[in-house]
Coordinates of C-alpha atoms and ligand atoms in Angstrom, one line a residue:
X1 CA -27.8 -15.4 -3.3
X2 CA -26.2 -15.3 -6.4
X3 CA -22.5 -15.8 -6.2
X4 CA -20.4 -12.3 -6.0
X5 CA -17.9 -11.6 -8.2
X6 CA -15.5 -8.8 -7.2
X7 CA -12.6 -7.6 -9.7
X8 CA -9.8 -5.0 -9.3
X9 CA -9.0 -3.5 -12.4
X10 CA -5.7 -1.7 -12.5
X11 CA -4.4 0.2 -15.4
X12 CA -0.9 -0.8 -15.4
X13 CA 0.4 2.6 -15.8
X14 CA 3.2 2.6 -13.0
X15 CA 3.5 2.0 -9.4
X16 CA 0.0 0.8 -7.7
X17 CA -0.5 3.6 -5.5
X18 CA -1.2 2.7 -1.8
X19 CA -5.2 4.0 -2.6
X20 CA -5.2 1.3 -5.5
X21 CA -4.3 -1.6 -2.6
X22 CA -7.0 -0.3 -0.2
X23 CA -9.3 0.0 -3.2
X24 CA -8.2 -4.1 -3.9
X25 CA -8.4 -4.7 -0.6
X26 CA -12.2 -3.8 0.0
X27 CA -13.5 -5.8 -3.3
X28 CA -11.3 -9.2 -1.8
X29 CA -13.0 -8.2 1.4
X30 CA -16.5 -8.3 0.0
X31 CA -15.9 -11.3 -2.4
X32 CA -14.5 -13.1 1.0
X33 CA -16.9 -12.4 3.2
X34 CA -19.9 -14.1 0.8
X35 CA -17.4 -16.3 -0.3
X36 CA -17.2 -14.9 -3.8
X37 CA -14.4 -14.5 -6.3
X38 CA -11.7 -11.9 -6.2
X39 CA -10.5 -11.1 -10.0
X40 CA -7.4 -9.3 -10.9
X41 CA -8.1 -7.5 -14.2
X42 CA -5.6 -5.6 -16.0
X43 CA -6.6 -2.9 -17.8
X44 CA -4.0 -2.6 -20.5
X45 CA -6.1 -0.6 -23.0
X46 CA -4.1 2.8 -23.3
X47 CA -0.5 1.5 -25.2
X48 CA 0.5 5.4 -25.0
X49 CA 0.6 5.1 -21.0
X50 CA 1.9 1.3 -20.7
X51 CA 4.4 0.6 -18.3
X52 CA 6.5 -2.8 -18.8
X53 CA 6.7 -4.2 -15.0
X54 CA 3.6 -2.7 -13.9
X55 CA 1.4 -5.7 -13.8
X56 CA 4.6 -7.7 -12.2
X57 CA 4.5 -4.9 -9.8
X58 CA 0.6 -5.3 -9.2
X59 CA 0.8 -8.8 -8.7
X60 CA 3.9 -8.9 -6.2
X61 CA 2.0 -6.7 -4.1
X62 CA -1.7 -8.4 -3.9
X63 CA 0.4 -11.3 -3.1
X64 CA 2.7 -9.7 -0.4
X65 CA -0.6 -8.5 1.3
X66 CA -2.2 -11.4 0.9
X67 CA -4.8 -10.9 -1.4
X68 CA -4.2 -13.5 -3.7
X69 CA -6.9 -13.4 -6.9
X70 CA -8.8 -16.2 -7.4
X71 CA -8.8 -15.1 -11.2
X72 CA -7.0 -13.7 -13.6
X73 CA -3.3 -13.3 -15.4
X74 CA -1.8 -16.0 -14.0
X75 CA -4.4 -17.7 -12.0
X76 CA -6.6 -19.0 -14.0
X77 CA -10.3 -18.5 -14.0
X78 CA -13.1 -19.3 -16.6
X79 CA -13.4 -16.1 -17.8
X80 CA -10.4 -15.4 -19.1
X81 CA -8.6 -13.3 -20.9
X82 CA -8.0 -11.2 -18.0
X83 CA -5.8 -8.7 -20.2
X84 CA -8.3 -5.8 -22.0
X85 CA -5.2 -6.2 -24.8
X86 CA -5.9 -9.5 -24.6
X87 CA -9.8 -9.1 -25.5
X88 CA -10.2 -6.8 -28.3
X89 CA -12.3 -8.6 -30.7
X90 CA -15.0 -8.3 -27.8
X91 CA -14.6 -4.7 -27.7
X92 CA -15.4 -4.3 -31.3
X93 CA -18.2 -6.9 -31.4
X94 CA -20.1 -4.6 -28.9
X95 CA -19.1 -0.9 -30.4
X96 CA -20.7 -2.5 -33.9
X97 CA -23.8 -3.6 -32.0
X98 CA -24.2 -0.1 -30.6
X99 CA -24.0 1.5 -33.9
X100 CA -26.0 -0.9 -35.6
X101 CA -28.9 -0.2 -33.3
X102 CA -28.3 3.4 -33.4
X103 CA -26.4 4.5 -30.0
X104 CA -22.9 5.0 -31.1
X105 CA -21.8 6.6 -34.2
X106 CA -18.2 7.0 -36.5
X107 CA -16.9 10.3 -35.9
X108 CA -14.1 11.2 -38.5
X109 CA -13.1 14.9 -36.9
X110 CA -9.1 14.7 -37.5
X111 CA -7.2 15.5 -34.4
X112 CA -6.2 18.7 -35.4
X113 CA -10.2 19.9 -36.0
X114 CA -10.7 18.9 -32.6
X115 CA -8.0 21.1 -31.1
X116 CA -9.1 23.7 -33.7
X117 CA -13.0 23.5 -31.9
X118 CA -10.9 23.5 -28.5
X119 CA -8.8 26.5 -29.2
X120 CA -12.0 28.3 -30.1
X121 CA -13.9 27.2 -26.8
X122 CA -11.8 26.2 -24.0
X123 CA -15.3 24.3 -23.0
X124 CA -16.0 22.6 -26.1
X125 CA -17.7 19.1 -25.5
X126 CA -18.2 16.7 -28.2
X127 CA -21.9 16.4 -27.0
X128 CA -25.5 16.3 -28.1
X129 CA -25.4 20.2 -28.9
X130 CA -22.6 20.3 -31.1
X131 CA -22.4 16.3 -32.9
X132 CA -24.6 17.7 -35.6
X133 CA -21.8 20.3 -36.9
X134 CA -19.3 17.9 -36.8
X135 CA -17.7 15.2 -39.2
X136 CA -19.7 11.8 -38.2
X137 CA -21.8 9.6 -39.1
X138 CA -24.9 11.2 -38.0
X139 CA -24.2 14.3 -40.3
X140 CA -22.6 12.9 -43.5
X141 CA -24.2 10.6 -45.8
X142 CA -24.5 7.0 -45.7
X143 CA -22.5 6.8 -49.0
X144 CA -19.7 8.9 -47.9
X145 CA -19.6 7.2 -44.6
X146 CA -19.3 3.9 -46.5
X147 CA -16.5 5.6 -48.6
X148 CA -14.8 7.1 -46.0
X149 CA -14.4 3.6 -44.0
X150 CA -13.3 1.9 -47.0
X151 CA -10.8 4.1 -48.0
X152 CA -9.7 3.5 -44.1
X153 CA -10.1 6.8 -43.1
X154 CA -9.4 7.3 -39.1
X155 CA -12.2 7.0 -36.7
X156 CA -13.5 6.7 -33.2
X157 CA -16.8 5.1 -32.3
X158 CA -18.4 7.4 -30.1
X159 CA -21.7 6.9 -28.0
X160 CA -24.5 9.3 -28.7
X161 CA -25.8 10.3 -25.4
X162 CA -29.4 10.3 -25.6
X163 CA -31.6 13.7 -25.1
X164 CA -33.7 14.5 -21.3
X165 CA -32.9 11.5 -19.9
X166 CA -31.7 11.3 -16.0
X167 CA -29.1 8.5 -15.7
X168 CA -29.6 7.7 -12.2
X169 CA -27.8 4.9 -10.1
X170 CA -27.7 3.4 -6.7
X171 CA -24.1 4.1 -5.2
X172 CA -23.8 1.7 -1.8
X173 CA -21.6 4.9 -0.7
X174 CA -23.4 7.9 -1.7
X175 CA -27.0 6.7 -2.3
X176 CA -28.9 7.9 -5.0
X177 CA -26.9 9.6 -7.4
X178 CA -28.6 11.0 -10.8
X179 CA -27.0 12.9 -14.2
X180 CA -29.1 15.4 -16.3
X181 CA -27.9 13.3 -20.1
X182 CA -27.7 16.6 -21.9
X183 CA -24.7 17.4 -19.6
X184 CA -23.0 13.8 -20.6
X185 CA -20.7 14.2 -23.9
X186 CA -20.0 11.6 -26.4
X187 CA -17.4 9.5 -25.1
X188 CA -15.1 7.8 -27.6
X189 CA -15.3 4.1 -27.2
X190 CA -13.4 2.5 -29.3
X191 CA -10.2 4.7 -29.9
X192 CA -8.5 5.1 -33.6
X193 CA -5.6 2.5 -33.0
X194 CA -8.6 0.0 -32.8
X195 CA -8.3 0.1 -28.7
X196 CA -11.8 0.4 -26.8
X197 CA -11.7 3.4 -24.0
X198 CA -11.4 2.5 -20.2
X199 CA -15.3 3.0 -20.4
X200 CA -16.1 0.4 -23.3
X201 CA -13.6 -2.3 -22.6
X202 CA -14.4 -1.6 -18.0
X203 CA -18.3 -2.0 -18.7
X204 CA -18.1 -4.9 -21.6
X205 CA -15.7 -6.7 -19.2
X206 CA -17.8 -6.0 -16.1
X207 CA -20.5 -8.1 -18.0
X208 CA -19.2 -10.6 -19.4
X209 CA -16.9 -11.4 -15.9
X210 CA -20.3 -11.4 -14.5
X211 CA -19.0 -9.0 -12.3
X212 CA -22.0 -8.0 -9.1
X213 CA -19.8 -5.3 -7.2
X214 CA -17.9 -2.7 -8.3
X215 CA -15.8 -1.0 -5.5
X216 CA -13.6 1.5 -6.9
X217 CA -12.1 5.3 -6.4
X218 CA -14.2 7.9 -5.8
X219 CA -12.7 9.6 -9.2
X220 CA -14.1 7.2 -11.1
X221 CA -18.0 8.4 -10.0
X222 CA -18.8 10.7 -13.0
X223 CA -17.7 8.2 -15.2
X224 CA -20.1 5.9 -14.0
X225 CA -23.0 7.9 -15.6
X226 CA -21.8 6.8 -19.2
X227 CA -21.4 2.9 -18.0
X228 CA -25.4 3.1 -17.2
X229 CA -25.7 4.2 -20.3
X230 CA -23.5 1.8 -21.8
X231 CA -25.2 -1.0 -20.0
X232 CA -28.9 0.5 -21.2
X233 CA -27.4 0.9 -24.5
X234 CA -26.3 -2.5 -24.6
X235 CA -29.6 -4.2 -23.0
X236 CA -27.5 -5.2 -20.2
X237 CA -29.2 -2.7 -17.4
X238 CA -31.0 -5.9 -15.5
X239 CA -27.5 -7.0 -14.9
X240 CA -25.8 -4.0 -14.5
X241 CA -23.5 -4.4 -10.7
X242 CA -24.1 -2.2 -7.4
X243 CA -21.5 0.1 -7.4
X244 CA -19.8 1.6 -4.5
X245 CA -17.5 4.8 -4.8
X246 CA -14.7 5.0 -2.2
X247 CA -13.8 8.4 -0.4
X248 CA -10.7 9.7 -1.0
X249 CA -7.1 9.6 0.9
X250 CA -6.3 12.5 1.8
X251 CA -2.9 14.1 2.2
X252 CA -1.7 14.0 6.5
X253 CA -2.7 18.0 6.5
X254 CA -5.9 17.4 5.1
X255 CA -5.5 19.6 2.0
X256 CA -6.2 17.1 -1.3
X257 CA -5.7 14.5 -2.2
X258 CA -3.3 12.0 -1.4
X259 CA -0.6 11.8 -4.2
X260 CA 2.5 9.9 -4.9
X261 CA 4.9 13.0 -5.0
X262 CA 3.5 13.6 -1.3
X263 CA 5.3 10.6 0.0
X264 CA 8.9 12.5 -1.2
X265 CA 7.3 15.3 0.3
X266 CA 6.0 14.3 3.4
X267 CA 8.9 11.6 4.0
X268 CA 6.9 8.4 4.1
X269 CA 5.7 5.6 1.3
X270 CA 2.4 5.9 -0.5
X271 CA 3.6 2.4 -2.3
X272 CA 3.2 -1.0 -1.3
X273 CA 6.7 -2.1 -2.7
X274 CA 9.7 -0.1 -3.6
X275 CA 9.3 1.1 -7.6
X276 CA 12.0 1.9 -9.6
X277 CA 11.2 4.2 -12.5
X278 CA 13.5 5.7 -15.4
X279 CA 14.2 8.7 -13.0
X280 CA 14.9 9.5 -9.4
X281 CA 11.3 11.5 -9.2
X282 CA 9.7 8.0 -10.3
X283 CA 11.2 5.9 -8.0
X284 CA 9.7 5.2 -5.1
X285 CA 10.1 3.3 -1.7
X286 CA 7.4 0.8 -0.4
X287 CA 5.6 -0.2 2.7
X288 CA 7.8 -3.4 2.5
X289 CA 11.1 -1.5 2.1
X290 CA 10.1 1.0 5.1
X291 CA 9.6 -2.0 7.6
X292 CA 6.3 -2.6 7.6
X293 CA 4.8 -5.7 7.8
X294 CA 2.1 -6.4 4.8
X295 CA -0.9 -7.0 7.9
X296 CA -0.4 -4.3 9.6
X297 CA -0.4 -2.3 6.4
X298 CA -3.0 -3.9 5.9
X299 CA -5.2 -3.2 8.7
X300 CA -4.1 0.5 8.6
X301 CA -5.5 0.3 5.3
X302 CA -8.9 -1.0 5.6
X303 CA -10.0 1.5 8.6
X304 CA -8.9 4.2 6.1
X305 CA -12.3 4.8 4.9
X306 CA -14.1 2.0 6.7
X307 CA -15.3 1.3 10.3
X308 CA -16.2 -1.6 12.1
X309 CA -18.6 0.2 14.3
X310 CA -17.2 -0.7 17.5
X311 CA -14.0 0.3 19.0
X312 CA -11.9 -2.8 17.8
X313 CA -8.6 -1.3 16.0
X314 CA -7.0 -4.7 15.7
X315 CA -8.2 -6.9 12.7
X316 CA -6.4 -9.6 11.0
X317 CA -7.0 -10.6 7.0
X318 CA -9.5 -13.0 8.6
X319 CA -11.2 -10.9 11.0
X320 CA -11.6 -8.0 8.4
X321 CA -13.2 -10.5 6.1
X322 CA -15.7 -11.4 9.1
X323 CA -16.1 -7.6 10.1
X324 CA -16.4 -6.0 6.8
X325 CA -19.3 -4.6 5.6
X326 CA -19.7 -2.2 2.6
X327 CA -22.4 0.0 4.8
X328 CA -19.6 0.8 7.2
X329 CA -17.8 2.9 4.1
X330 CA -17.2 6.5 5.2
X331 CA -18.5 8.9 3.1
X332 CA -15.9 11.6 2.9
X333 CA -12.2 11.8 2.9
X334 CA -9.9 10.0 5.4
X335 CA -6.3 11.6 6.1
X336 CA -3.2 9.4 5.8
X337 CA -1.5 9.2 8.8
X338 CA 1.4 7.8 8.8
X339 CA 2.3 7.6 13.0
X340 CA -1.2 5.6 12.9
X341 CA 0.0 3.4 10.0
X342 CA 3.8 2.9 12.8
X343 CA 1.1 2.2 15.1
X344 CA 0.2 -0.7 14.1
X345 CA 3.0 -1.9 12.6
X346 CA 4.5 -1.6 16.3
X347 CA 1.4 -3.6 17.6
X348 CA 1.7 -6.2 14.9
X349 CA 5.8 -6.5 15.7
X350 CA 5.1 -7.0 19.0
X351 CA 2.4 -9.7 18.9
X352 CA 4.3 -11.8 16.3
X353 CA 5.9 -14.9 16.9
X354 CA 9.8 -14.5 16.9
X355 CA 9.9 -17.2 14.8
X356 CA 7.7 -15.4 12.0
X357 CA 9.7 -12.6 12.4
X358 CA 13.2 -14.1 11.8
X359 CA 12.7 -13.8 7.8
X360 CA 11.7 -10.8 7.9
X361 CA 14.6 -9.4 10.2
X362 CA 17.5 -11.6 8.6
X363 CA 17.8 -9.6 5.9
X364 CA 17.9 -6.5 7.1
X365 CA 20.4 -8.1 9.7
X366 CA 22.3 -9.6 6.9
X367 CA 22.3 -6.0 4.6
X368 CA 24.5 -4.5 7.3
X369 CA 27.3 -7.8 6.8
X370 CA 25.9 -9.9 9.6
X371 CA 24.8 -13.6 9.3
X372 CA 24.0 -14.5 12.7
X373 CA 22.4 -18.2 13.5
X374 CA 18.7 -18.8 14.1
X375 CA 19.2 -19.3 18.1
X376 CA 21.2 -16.1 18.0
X377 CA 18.4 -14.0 15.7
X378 CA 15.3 -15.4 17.8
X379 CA 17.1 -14.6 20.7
X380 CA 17.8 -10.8 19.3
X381 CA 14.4 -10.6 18.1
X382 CA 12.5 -11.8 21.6
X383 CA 14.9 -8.8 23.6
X384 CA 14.2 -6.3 20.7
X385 CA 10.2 -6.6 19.3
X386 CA 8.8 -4.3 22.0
X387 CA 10.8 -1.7 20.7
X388 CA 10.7 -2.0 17.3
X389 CA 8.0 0.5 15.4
X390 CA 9.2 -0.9 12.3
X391 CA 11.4 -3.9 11.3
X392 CA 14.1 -1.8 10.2
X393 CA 14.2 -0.2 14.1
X394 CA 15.9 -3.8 15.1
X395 CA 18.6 -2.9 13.4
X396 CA 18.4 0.7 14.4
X397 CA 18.0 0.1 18.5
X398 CA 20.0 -3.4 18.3
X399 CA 22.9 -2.7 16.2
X400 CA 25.1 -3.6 19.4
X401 CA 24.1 -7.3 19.7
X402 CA 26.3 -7.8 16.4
X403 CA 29.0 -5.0 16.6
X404 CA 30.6 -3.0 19.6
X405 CA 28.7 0.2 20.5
X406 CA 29.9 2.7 18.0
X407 CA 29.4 5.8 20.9
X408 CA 28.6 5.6 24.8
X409 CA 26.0 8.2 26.1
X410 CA 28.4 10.7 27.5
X411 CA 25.4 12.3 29.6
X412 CA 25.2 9.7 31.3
X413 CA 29.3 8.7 31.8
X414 CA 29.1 12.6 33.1
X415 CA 26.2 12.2 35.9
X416 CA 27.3 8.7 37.1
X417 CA 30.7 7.4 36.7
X418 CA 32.8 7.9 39.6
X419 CA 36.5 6.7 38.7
X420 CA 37.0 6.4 42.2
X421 CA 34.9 2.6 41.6
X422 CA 36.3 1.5 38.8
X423 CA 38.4 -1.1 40.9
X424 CA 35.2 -2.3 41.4
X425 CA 33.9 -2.5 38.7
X426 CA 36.4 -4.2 37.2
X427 CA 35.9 -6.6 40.4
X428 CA 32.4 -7.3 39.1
X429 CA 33.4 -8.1 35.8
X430 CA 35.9 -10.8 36.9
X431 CA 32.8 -12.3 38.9
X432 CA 31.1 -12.4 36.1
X433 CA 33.6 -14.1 34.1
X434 CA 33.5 -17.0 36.7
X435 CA 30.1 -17.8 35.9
X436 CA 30.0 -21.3 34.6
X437 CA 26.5 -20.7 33.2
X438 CA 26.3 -17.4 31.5
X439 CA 22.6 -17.0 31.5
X440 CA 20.4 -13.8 32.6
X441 CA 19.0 -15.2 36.0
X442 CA 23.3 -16.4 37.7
X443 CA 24.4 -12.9 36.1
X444 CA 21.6 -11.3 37.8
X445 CA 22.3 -13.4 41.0
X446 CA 25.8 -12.8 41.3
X447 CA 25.1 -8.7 40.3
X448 CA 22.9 -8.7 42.9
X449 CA 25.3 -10.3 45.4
X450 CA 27.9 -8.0 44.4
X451 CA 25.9 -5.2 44.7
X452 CA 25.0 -5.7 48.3
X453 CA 28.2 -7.5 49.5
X454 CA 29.9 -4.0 48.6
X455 CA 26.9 -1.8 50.0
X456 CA 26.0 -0.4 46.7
X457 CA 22.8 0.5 45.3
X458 CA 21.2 -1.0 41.9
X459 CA 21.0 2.6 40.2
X460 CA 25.0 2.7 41.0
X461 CA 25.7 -0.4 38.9
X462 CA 22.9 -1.5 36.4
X463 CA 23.3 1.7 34.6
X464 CA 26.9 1.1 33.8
X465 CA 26.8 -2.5 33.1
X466 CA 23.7 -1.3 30.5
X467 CA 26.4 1.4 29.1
X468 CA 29.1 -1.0 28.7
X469 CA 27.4 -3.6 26.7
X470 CA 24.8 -1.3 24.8
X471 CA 26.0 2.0 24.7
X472 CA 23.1 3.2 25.5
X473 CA 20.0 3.4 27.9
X474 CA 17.7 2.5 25.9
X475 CA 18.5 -1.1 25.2
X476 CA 16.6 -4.2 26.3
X477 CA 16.3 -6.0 29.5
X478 CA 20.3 -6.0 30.6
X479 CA 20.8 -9.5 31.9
X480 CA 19.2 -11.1 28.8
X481 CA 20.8 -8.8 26.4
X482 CA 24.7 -10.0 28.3
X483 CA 23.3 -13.9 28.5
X484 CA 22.7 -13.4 24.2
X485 CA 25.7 -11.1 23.6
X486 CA 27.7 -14.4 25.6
X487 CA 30.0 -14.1 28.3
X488 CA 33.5 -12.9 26.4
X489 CA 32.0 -10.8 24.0
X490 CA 30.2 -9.0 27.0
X491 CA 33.2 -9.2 29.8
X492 CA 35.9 -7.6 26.6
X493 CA 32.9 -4.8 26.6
X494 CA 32.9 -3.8 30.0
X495 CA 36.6 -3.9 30.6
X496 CA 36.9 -1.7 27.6
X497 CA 34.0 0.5 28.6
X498 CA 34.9 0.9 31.9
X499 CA 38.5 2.2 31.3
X500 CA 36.7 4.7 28.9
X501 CA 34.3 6.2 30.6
X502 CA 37.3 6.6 33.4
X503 CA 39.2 8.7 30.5
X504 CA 35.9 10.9 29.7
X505 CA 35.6 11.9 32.8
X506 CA 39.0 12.8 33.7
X507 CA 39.0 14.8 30.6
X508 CA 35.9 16.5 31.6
X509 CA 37.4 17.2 35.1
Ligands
LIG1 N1 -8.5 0.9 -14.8 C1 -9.2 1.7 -13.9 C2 -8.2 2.1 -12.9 O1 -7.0 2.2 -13.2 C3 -10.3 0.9 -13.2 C4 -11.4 1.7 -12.6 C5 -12.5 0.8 -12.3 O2 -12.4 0.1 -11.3 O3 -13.5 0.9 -13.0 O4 -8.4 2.5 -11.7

């Protein structure tokens, strides 16, 4: 088999949008899995939409999710430029071979006669019905044509869409899919400003990358009619790629499409990394910034529109590589859920290594004025992964390992502190001082001894001793969390807790 070739070909208009990564993600998957090339391609063609950053953007988040191209801006490759800015004299060597063998033609209609036809008909369509009243090079003469270029006269190159033809292709999604050509306008290929259109400089680069799989959005499926015809035009067709048209994401309540104002809307990201745009309604929060880590994301990702066909939920980079399959692409739309995207994230926090967590949870530590040692982190992290959904939850449900509890859960202070014990309580916590070796199993020991030497019961003590140091129920396993928060930091807590919760509830009484 010939060697695949597999390029993503962002327009670097912005933000990648979370459907751009998944699209990405399903041509590195393919490339991988037959051990093919993954290109990056930037698709820089329209100047009016630019974006400085974008492609800065693009390439921080292949890389954060691991899908680091094999070719292009940056990465070398043999079939470079991977800019379209970058390739124009291709662009125009191919619009002059169409019109020299007849399949493309100038078209001098000024901008404002095009919005005058448009104003007449709403519908209007620069097609095979109407080229012959317009200003081209099919309906003037070849001596005014000449004139009219040499006097630099603005043009477009458009392609002349040929009469009763079908334009059918094989999509690996859809199956067959077929256009009638008399419904197909004349695109523009190569724009005024000398720039080709996405279709010119996508199919020309397609061929000349040697590109054998196109995986892209399912919005780009009607333009795929005119690349078949670009291809035939060009005498390219033997080597025209498969093509494979991805379902859409849709929005969490089903209704549309997924877009990037519905992650404001819905309060979640639909961006791999935080953006920042020229206003607040362009800026954006990532994946990243949320507290996801880039395989989960990425997992979420590639079952959003693909299935492995078993009842496996669980894939690393590797294993999707091994699993994938571009027959197992749903047809229609998936929804976006965002709990199933936590979901994994919560798996993948939970599975990790501490140690591959500790960069990843310093920072987020260290935003909030804390700089605690690596014993002291991986220690935190081990008592706190199993109940983290995301990684910025550690700092959420564990805030008290570097700072006193802010509150106490009153609820509880109500239903079980009796001040009648505090004496010994406050017995218990000079026990626990005495401890030579402050770790969880001799503070459990001696609790436990405590607890029966004064006839007590577990759910009498453990409760309080969690309130004290925590401030809450819902902390981690109590005798490791006092063994990490150390023996003075945890014995100052309880003394101070204790004589608070005495004061609640005598103000309650
Ligand atoms: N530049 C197009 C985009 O922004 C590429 C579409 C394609 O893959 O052909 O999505």
């Amino acid at each position: 088999m010939e060697k695949l070739r597999l390029r993503f070909a962002p327009s670097p208009t912005g933000a990648l949008h979370i459907g751009g990564v998944r699209t990405a993600l399903y041509n590195y998957l393919l490339a991988k899995k037959h051990g093919g090339a993954f290109i990056l391609r930037i698709e820089d063609t329209d100047q009016a939409r630019f974006v400085p950053g974008a492609e800065a953007y693009i390439k921080e988040a292949l890389e954060w999710f691991g899908l680091v191209p094999d070719e292009g801006p940056g990465y070398g490759g043999d079939h470079g430029p991977y800019r379209q800015s970058e390739r124009k004299e291709q662009y125009r060597k191919y619009t002059t071979q169409l019109i020299e063998s007849g399949r493309a033609y100038y078209a001098f209609d000024t901008p404002e006669e095009l919005a005058a036809q448009r104003e007449k008909e709403p519908n209007f369509k620069y097609d095979g019905r109407v080229r012959m009243q317009m200003k081209n090079s099919l309906t003037l003469s070849g001596e005014e044509v000449e004139r009219a270029l040499s006097e630099g006269v603005s043009y477009v190159i458009r392609l002349k869409a040929p009469e009763n033809e079908t334009v059918n292709f094989q999509d690996i999604v859809r199956g067959q899919v077929a256009f009638d050509s008399n419904e197909l306008d004349d695109k523009v290929l190569l724009k005024a400003d000398g720039m080709p259109t996405y279709h010119m400089a996508n199919v020309v680069d397609d061929y000349l990358m040697e590109i054998t799989h196109v995986i892209r959005g399912e919005e780009w499926l009607s333009s795929t009619a005119h690349h078949v015809l670009l291809y035939r035009s060009l005498g390219w067709e033997s080597q025209m790629p498969a093509f494979a048209h991805l379902p859409l994401i849709l929005r969490p309540d089903g209704k549309g499409k997924l877009s990037k104002r519905d992650g404001a809307r819905f309060g979640f990201p639909v961006f791999p990394l935080a953006w920042k745009g020229k206003t607040e309604e362009d800026s954006f929060t990532g994946f990243r910034e949320y507290g996801f880590l880039p395989d989960a994301a990425i997992n979420f990702l590639a079952l959003l529109g693909w299935n492995p066909g078993t009842e496996q939920e669980l894939f690393s980079l590797d294993e999707l590589v091994e699993a994938f399959s571009v027959e197992r692409i749903n047809k229609s739309g998936t929804r976006f859920d965002i709990d199933k995207a936590k979901w994994f994230n919560q798996q993948y926090i939970i599975k990790a290594d501490a140690g591959d967590l500790l960069e990843k949870v310093r920072p987020i530590i260290a935003a909030h004025g804390y700089e605690p040692g690596d014993d002291f982190l991986l220690g935190f992290i081990g008592l706190m992964q199993e109940r983290a959904i995301t990684l910025d939850d550690f700092w959420e449900n564990g805030y008290f390992f570097f700072e006193k509890p802010r509150e106490y859960d009153t609820k509880v202070i109500q239903k079980r502190w009796d001040p009648e014990r505090k004496g010994l309580f406050d017995e218990l916590a000079d026990q626990l001082d005495t401890l030579e070796n402050y770790t969880a199993d001799q503070i459990k020991a001696q609790t436990e001894a405590f607890i029966n030497d004064k006839g007590l019961k577990f759910g009498e003590v453990l409760p309080m001793l969690r309130l004290g140091a925590a401030g809450t129920m819902k902390g981690p396993a109590i005798f490791e969390m006092m063994e990490l928060l150390g023996k003075e930091e945890t014995s100052r807590r309880l003394r101070q807790a204790f004589a608070f919760f005495d004061q609640i509830k005598l103000e309650s009484n």
